[in-house]
Coordinates of C-alpha atoms in Angstrom, one line a residue:
M9 CA -3.6 -12.1 18.0
I10 CA -1.9 -14.1 15.2
T11 CA -0.3 -11.6 12.5
F12 CA 0.5 -12.6 8.9
H13 CA 3.1 -10.3 7.7
N14 CA 4.7 -9.2 4.4
P15 CA 8.5 -10.2 4.0
L16 CA 8.5 -8.9 0.6
H17 CA 6.6 -5.5 1.0
Q18 CA 10.1 -3.4 0.7
G19 CA 10.5 -4.5 -2.6
H20 CA 7.7 -2.4 -3.3
A21 CA 9.3 1.3 -2.9
P22 CA 8.6 3.6 -5.8
V23 CA 10.2 6.9 -5.1
H24 CA 7.6 9.6 -6.0
E25 CA 3.8 9.8 -7.4
F26 CA 1.8 12.9 -8.4
F27 CA -0.2 14.3 -6.1
R28 CA -2.5 17.6 -6.9
G29 CA -0.4 18.0 -9.9
E30 CA 3.1 17.8 -8.2
R31 CA 5.6 15.5 -8.4
V32 CA 6.2 14.5 -4.3
P33 CA 7.5 11.4 -2.5
C34 CA 5.2 8.7 -2.2
F35 CA 2.6 8.5 0.9
E36 CA 2.3 4.9 0.5
K37 CA 6.1 3.6 1.7
P38 CA 7.5 1.2 3.6
A39 CA 8.4 2.8 6.7
R40 CA 4.5 2.3 7.1
V41 CA 4.5 -1.4 7.8
D42 CA 7.7 -1.1 9.6
Y43 CA 6.1 1.4 11.9
V44 CA 3.2 -1.3 12.5
E45 CA 5.3 -4.2 12.8
E46 CA 7.3 -2.3 15.6
A47 CA 4.3 -1.7 17.6
L48 CA 3.2 -5.2 17.3
R49 CA 6.5 -6.1 18.6
A50 CA 6.4 -3.6 21.3
R51 CA 3.1 -5.2 22.8
G52 CA 3.5 -8.6 22.5
H53 CA 2.1 -9.7 19.3
S54 CA 4.0 -12.4 17.2
M55 CA 4.3 -12.4 13.5
L56 CA 4.5 -15.3 10.8
A57 CA 5.6 -15.4 7.0
P58 CA 2.3 -16.4 5.1
D59 CA 2.0 -19.9 4.7
V60 CA -1.1 -19.8 1.7
D61 CA -0.6 -19.7 -1.8
S62 CA -3.2 -17.0 -2.9
S63 CA -3.0 -18.1 -6.3
P64 CA -6.5 -20.0 -6.6
V65 CA -8.5 -17.2 -4.7
L66 CA -6.5 -14.3 -6.9
A67 CA -8.0 -16.2 -9.9
Q68 CA -12.0 -15.9 -8.4
V69 CA -11.5 -12.3 -7.5
H70 CA -9.1 -10.9 -10.3
A71 CA -9.3 -11.4 -14.0
P72 CA -6.8 -13.7 -15.5
R73 CA -5.8 -10.9 -18.4
Y74 CA -5.2 -8.4 -15.5
L75 CA -3.3 -10.8 -13.2
G76 CA -1.0 -11.9 -15.8
F77 CA -0.1 -8.3 -17.0
L78 CA 0.5 -7.4 -13.5
Q79 CA 2.8 -10.2 -13.2
T80 CA 4.9 -9.7 -16.0
A81 CA 4.4 -5.6 -15.8
W82 CA 7.8 -4.8 -14.8
Q83 CA 9.6 -7.2 -17.2
Q84 CA 7.9 -5.2 -20.2
W85 CA 8.7 -2.0 -19.0
L86 CA 12.6 -3.1 -18.7
A87 CA 12.0 -4.5 -22.6
L88 CA 11.2 -1.1 -23.9
D89 CA 14.4 0.1 -22.6
P90 CA 16.5 -2.1 -20.2
V91 CA 19.0 0.8 -19.3
A92 CA 16.9 3.8 -19.0
N93 CA 13.7 2.3 -17.7
A94 CA 15.3 0.5 -15.1
T95 CA 15.5 3.9 -12.8
V96 CA 12.1 5.3 -14.3
Q97 CA 8.6 4.7 -12.9
P98 CA 6.1 3.8 -15.5
F99 CA 2.7 5.7 -15.3
P100 CA -0.5 5.9 -17.7
S101 CA -1.3 8.7 -19.6
V102 CA -4.5 7.5 -21.5
W103 CA -7.8 5.8 -20.0
P104 CA -10.2 3.8 -22.0
V105 CA -13.0 6.0 -20.8
R106 CA -16.5 5.6 -21.4
T107 CA -17.0 4.8 -25.3
L108 CA -13.3 3.8 -26.2
R109 CA -13.1 0.1 -26.2
S110 CA -11.4 -2.0 -23.5
D111 CA -12.0 -5.3 -24.5
V112 CA -8.9 -5.5 -27.4
E113 CA -5.1 -5.4 -25.2
P114 CA -3.5 -2.7 -26.9
D115 CA 0.5 -3.6 -28.1
N116 CA 1.6 -0.5 -26.5
F117 CA 2.8 -0.7 -22.9
V118 CA 1.8 2.9 -21.8
A119 CA -1.7 2.1 -23.4
R120 CA -2.1 -1.1 -21.7
L121 CA -0.7 0.3 -18.4
G122 CA -3.7 2.8 -18.6
L123 CA -6.1 -0.1 -19.8
Y124 CA -5.7 -1.7 -16.0
S125 CA -5.3 1.9 -14.1
M126 CA -7.8 4.0 -12.6
D127 CA -5.5 6.7 -11.8
N128 CA -1.8 7.9 -12.4
G129 CA -1.1 7.7 -8.8
T130 CA -0.2 3.9 -8.6
P131 CA 3.4 4.0 -9.2
M132 CA 5.1 0.5 -9.9
A133 CA 8.6 -0.5 -8.9
A134 CA 10.7 -3.6 -9.8
G135 CA 9.3 -5.7 -6.9
T136 CA 5.7 -4.4 -6.8
W137 CA 4.4 -7.9 -7.9
A138 CA 6.1 -9.9 -5.5
A139 CA 5.1 -7.5 -2.7
A140 CA 1.5 -7.4 -4.0
K141 CA 1.1 -11.4 -4.2
A142 CA 2.9 -12.0 -0.7
G143 CA 0.5 -9.6 0.6
A144 CA -2.5 -11.5 -0.9
D145 CA -0.7 -15.0 0.5
A146 CA -0.9 -13.4 4.0
A147 CA -4.4 -12.2 3.6
A148 CA -5.6 -16.1 2.6
S149 CA -3.4 -17.2 5.3
A150 CA -5.0 -15.4 8.0
A151 CA -8.4 -16.2 6.6
A152 CA -7.3 -20.1 7.0
R153 CA -6.2 -19.6 10.4
V154 CA -9.9 -17.8 11.2
A155 CA -11.9 -20.4 9.2
Q156 CA -9.8 -23.3 11.3
G157 CA -11.1 -21.7 14.8
D158 CA -9.0 -18.9 15.9
R159 CA -11.0 -15.8 16.7
A160 CA -9.2 -13.4 14.9
A161 CA -6.0 -12.9 12.5
F162 CA -4.4 -9.5 11.3
C163 CA -3.1 -9.3 8.1
C164 CA 0.0 -6.6 8.5
T165 CA 0.9 -6.0 4.7
R166 CA 1.6 -3.3 1.9
P167 CA 0.8 -2.3 -0.9
P168 CA -3.2 -2.1 0.4
G169 CA -5.8 -3.3 -1.7
H170 CA -9.2 -2.2 -1.4
H171 CA -8.9 0.1 -4.6
A172 CA -8.0 -2.8 -6.8
G173 CA -11.2 -4.1 -8.6
P174 CA -11.5 -7.3 -11.0
D175 CA -9.3 -6.0 -13.6
F176 CA -7.7 -2.7 -12.4
M177 CA -5.3 -1.5 -10.2
G178 CA -5.6 2.3 -8.3
G179 CA -5.1 4.3 -4.8
Y180 CA -1.6 2.3 -4.1
C181 CA -3.4 -0.8 -4.5
F182 CA -2.7 -4.0 -6.8
L183 CA -4.0 -7.1 -5.6
N184 CA -7.2 -6.8 -3.3
N185 CA -6.4 -7.9 0.1
A186 CA -9.7 -7.6 1.5
A187 CA -11.7 -9.7 -1.1
V188 CA -9.2 -12.4 -1.2
A189 CA -10.0 -12.9 2.3
A190 CA -13.4 -13.0 2.2
Q191 CA -13.2 -15.5 -0.9
A192 CA -10.8 -17.9 0.8
L193 CA -13.3 -18.0 3.7
R194 CA -16.0 -18.5 1.7
N195 CA -14.1 -21.3 0.3
Q196 CA -13.7 -22.7 3.5
G197 CA -17.3 -23.1 4.9
A198 CA -18.8 -19.9 5.5
Q199 CA -21.8 -19.4 3.8
R200 CA -22.2 -15.5 4.3
V201 CA -19.0 -13.1 5.2
A202 CA -19.7 -9.3 6.2
L203 CA -16.7 -7.0 4.9
L204 CA -16.5 -3.8 6.9
D205 CA -14.2 -1.0 4.9
V206 CA -13.2 2.0 7.7
D207 CA -10.4 3.3 5.4
Y208 CA -11.1 7.1 4.5
H209 CA -11.2 6.4 1.3
H210 CA -14.3 4.4 -0.2
G211 CA -13.1 0.5 -1.1
N212 CA -14.6 1.2 -4.8
G213 CA -12.5 -2.1 -6.0
T214 CA -13.7 -4.3 -3.1
Q215 CA -17.3 -3.1 -3.8
S216 CA -17.2 -3.9 -7.6
I217 CA -15.8 -6.9 -7.2
F218 CA -18.5 -8.1 -5.0
Y219 CA -21.5 -5.5 -6.1
A220 CA -24.0 -8.5 -7.8
R221 CA -23.4 -11.2 -5.0
D222 CA -25.6 -11.8 -1.7
D223 CA -22.7 -14.1 -0.3
V224 CA -20.5 -11.0 0.9
L225 CA -21.8 -8.1 2.4
F226 CA -19.8 -4.5 1.8
V227 CA -20.1 -2.0 4.5
S228 CA -18.0 1.3 3.7
L229 CA -17.6 4.5 6.0
H230 CA -15.7 7.0 4.1
G231 CA -15.3 10.4 3.1
D232 CA -18.3 11.7 0.4
P233 CA -16.7 10.5 -2.9
R234 CA -18.5 14.4 -4.3
T235 CA -15.0 15.9 -2.8
E236 CA -12.8 12.9 -1.6
Y237 CA -10.9 9.9 -3.9
P238 CA -12.1 7.7 -5.4
F239 CA -14.7 10.6 -6.3
Y240 CA -16.6 8.1 -8.9
L241 CA -17.9 5.4 -6.2
G242 CA -19.3 5.4 -2.9
H243 CA -22.4 7.1 -3.1
A244 CA -25.5 5.9 -1.2
D245 CA -27.5 5.1 -3.4
E246 CA -25.1 2.1 -4.4
V247 CA -27.0 -0.7 -3.3
G248 CA -25.6 -3.6 -5.1
E249 CA -27.4 -5.2 -8.4
G250 CA -28.9 -8.7 -9.4
N251 CA -28.5 -11.2 -6.8
G252 CA -26.4 -8.4 -4.6
T253 CA -29.3 -6.2 -4.4
G254 CA -29.5 -5.0 -0.6
Y255 CA -26.4 -5.8 -0.1
N256 CA -23.9 -3.3 -0.4
L257 CA -24.1 -0.2 2.0
N258 CA -22.2 3.0 1.8
L259 CA -22.1 5.3 4.4
P260 CA -20.4 8.7 3.2
L261 CA -19.5 11.3 5.2
P262 CA -18.4 15.0 4.5
A263 CA -14.8 16.1 5.3
G264 CA -14.3 17.3 8.5
T265 CA -16.4 14.9 10.3
S266 CA -16.0 14.3 14.1
A267 CA -15.1 11.3 16.0
A268 CA -18.6 11.3 17.3
T269 CA -20.7 11.4 14.0
W270 CA -17.9 8.6 12.9
F271 CA -19.2 6.3 15.4
E272 CA -22.6 7.2 14.9
A273 CA -22.2 5.9 11.5
L274 CA -20.2 2.9 12.6
E275 CA -23.2 1.8 14.6
Q276 CA -25.5 2.1 11.7
A277 CA -22.8 -0.6 9.8
C278 CA -22.7 -2.7 12.6
T279 CA -26.3 -2.9 13.0
R280 CA -26.6 -4.0 9.1
I281 CA -23.9 -6.5 9.8
A282 CA -25.6 -8.1 12.8
G283 CA -28.6 -8.3 10.7
Y284 CA -26.8 -10.1 8.2
Q285 CA -26.2 -12.9 10.2
A286 CA -22.8 -13.5 8.4
D287 CA -20.8 -16.3 9.6
A288 CA -16.9 -14.6 9.4
L289 CA -16.3 -10.7 9.1
V290 CA -13.4 -9.2 7.3
I291 CA -12.3 -5.7 8.2
S292 CA -10.4 -3.4 5.9
L293 CA -8.1 -1.5 8.1
G294 CA -7.5 1.7 6.6
L295 CA -6.3 3.9 9.5
D296 CA -6.2 7.5 7.8
A297 CA -9.5 8.5 9.8
F298 CA -7.0 9.8 12.0
E299 CA -6.9 13.2 12.9
G300 CA -3.4 13.7 11.5
D301 CA -3.2 11.7 8.5
P302 CA -1.6 14.2 5.9
I303 CA -4.4 13.2 3.1
S304 CA -7.5 12.7 4.9
R305 CA -10.0 14.9 6.7
F306 CA -11.7 13.0 9.5
A307 CA -10.7 13.4 13.4
L308 CA -10.3 10.2 15.5
A309 CA -7.7 10.4 17.7
S310 CA -5.5 7.6 19.1
A311 CA -7.8 6.3 21.6
D312 CA -10.4 6.0 19.5
F313 CA -9.0 3.2 17.4
T314 CA -9.3 1.2 20.7
R315 CA -13.1 2.1 21.0
L316 CA -13.5 0.7 17.4
G317 CA -11.6 -2.7 17.9
E318 CA -14.2 -2.8 21.1
R319 CA -17.2 -2.3 18.9
L320 CA -16.1 -4.7 16.4
A321 CA -15.2 -7.5 18.8
R322 CA -19.3 -7.0 20.2
L323 CA -20.3 -8.3 16.9
G324 CA -19.3 -11.7 18.1
L325 CA -17.9 -13.0 14.4
P326 CA -14.7 -14.9 13.4
T327 CA -12.6 -11.6 12.3
V328 CA -9.9 -10.9 9.6
F329 CA -8.1 -7.6 9.6
V330 CA -6.7 -6.5 6.5
L331 CA -4.5 -3.5 6.7
E332 CA -5.4 -1.0 4.0
G333 CA -4.1 2.9 4.1
G334 CA -3.2 5.3 6.8
Y335 CA -0.3 8.1 5.9
A336 CA 0.6 9.3 9.2
A337 CA 3.3 6.8 9.1
A338 CA 5.0 7.3 12.7
E339 CA 1.6 7.2 14.3
L340 CA 0.1 4.2 12.0
G341 CA 1.6 1.3 14.4
T342 CA -0.1 2.7 17.6
N343 CA -3.4 3.4 15.8
A344 CA -3.3 -0.3 14.4
V345 CA -2.3 -2.1 17.5
N346 CA -5.1 -0.1 19.5
V347 CA -7.5 -1.7 17.3
L348 CA -6.4 -4.8 17.9
D349 CA -5.6 -4.6 21.6
G350 CA -9.3 -3.2 21.8
F351 CA -10.4 -6.1 20.0
E352 CA -8.6 -8.9 22.1
Q353 CA -9.5 -7.4 25.0
A354 CA -13.3 -6.4 25.0

């Protein structure tokens, strides 16, 4: 399978984050993709650098004001104190919830950071924008190959993307790579695109981007948001709005869900996708449903990811895989390649 990697991903390497009130080393770290690339090479997969500029598609899925902030955020941070801030990660401390206004961009940098953040768990570093943009380029490149006739392509990149909404970052995500892939497929002739998110955490950003549209069906299997991040989206009664009514399907599952129950939900998802009669499929390939993941609570074993790939192949659709979460770094490569090999061998 053709794989596009992100040659700039290591530039996004924040040192720490806040988890359950504690300052801890970042779970989303460069080693995640290093393990996946190592496993890909070991099984004979080749990797290409991105060859498509995602800028036109980014402008279709993200707000211009948000993109402008992301592109210059680190420079804005350094401008406040070039010496001290060079070694300090910026975190938001205030957010415009409910009755507060979000239409006016504040002059204060930390306030702007809060305006464009859904949490304080998405730390930035000097190379964050370059890494995120190269990842979006990889997603657009994978979509282009599939649109040109390849059966499937894999976007092997970080930071992940599915929590990034039209005008906000969150959950380690800055640019929504899966949304870029889906929109790129639409731009290149696909009338209908199905987007399936199998990450443990609901793809709230992706849902928000396509919620009022009927040309992209969004389906997600994830931990119940009553107990699992992102908490405020991902319930079963969220079915779309306006033209998108009926084109959003959430399948929330309780923490501790077994592989057998998870695959029953996957079957529901695949049935809905088959009924949609899509021209192409995008998979938000989160691998944190793995039983050994440190921040998730499902029970899939490594062999189950081969089974996942096999089931997706039976949908018979041109498919773009986009790497999302998965924080058992050493096993991440095995689990990712198991999905791809299961798909190719089915």
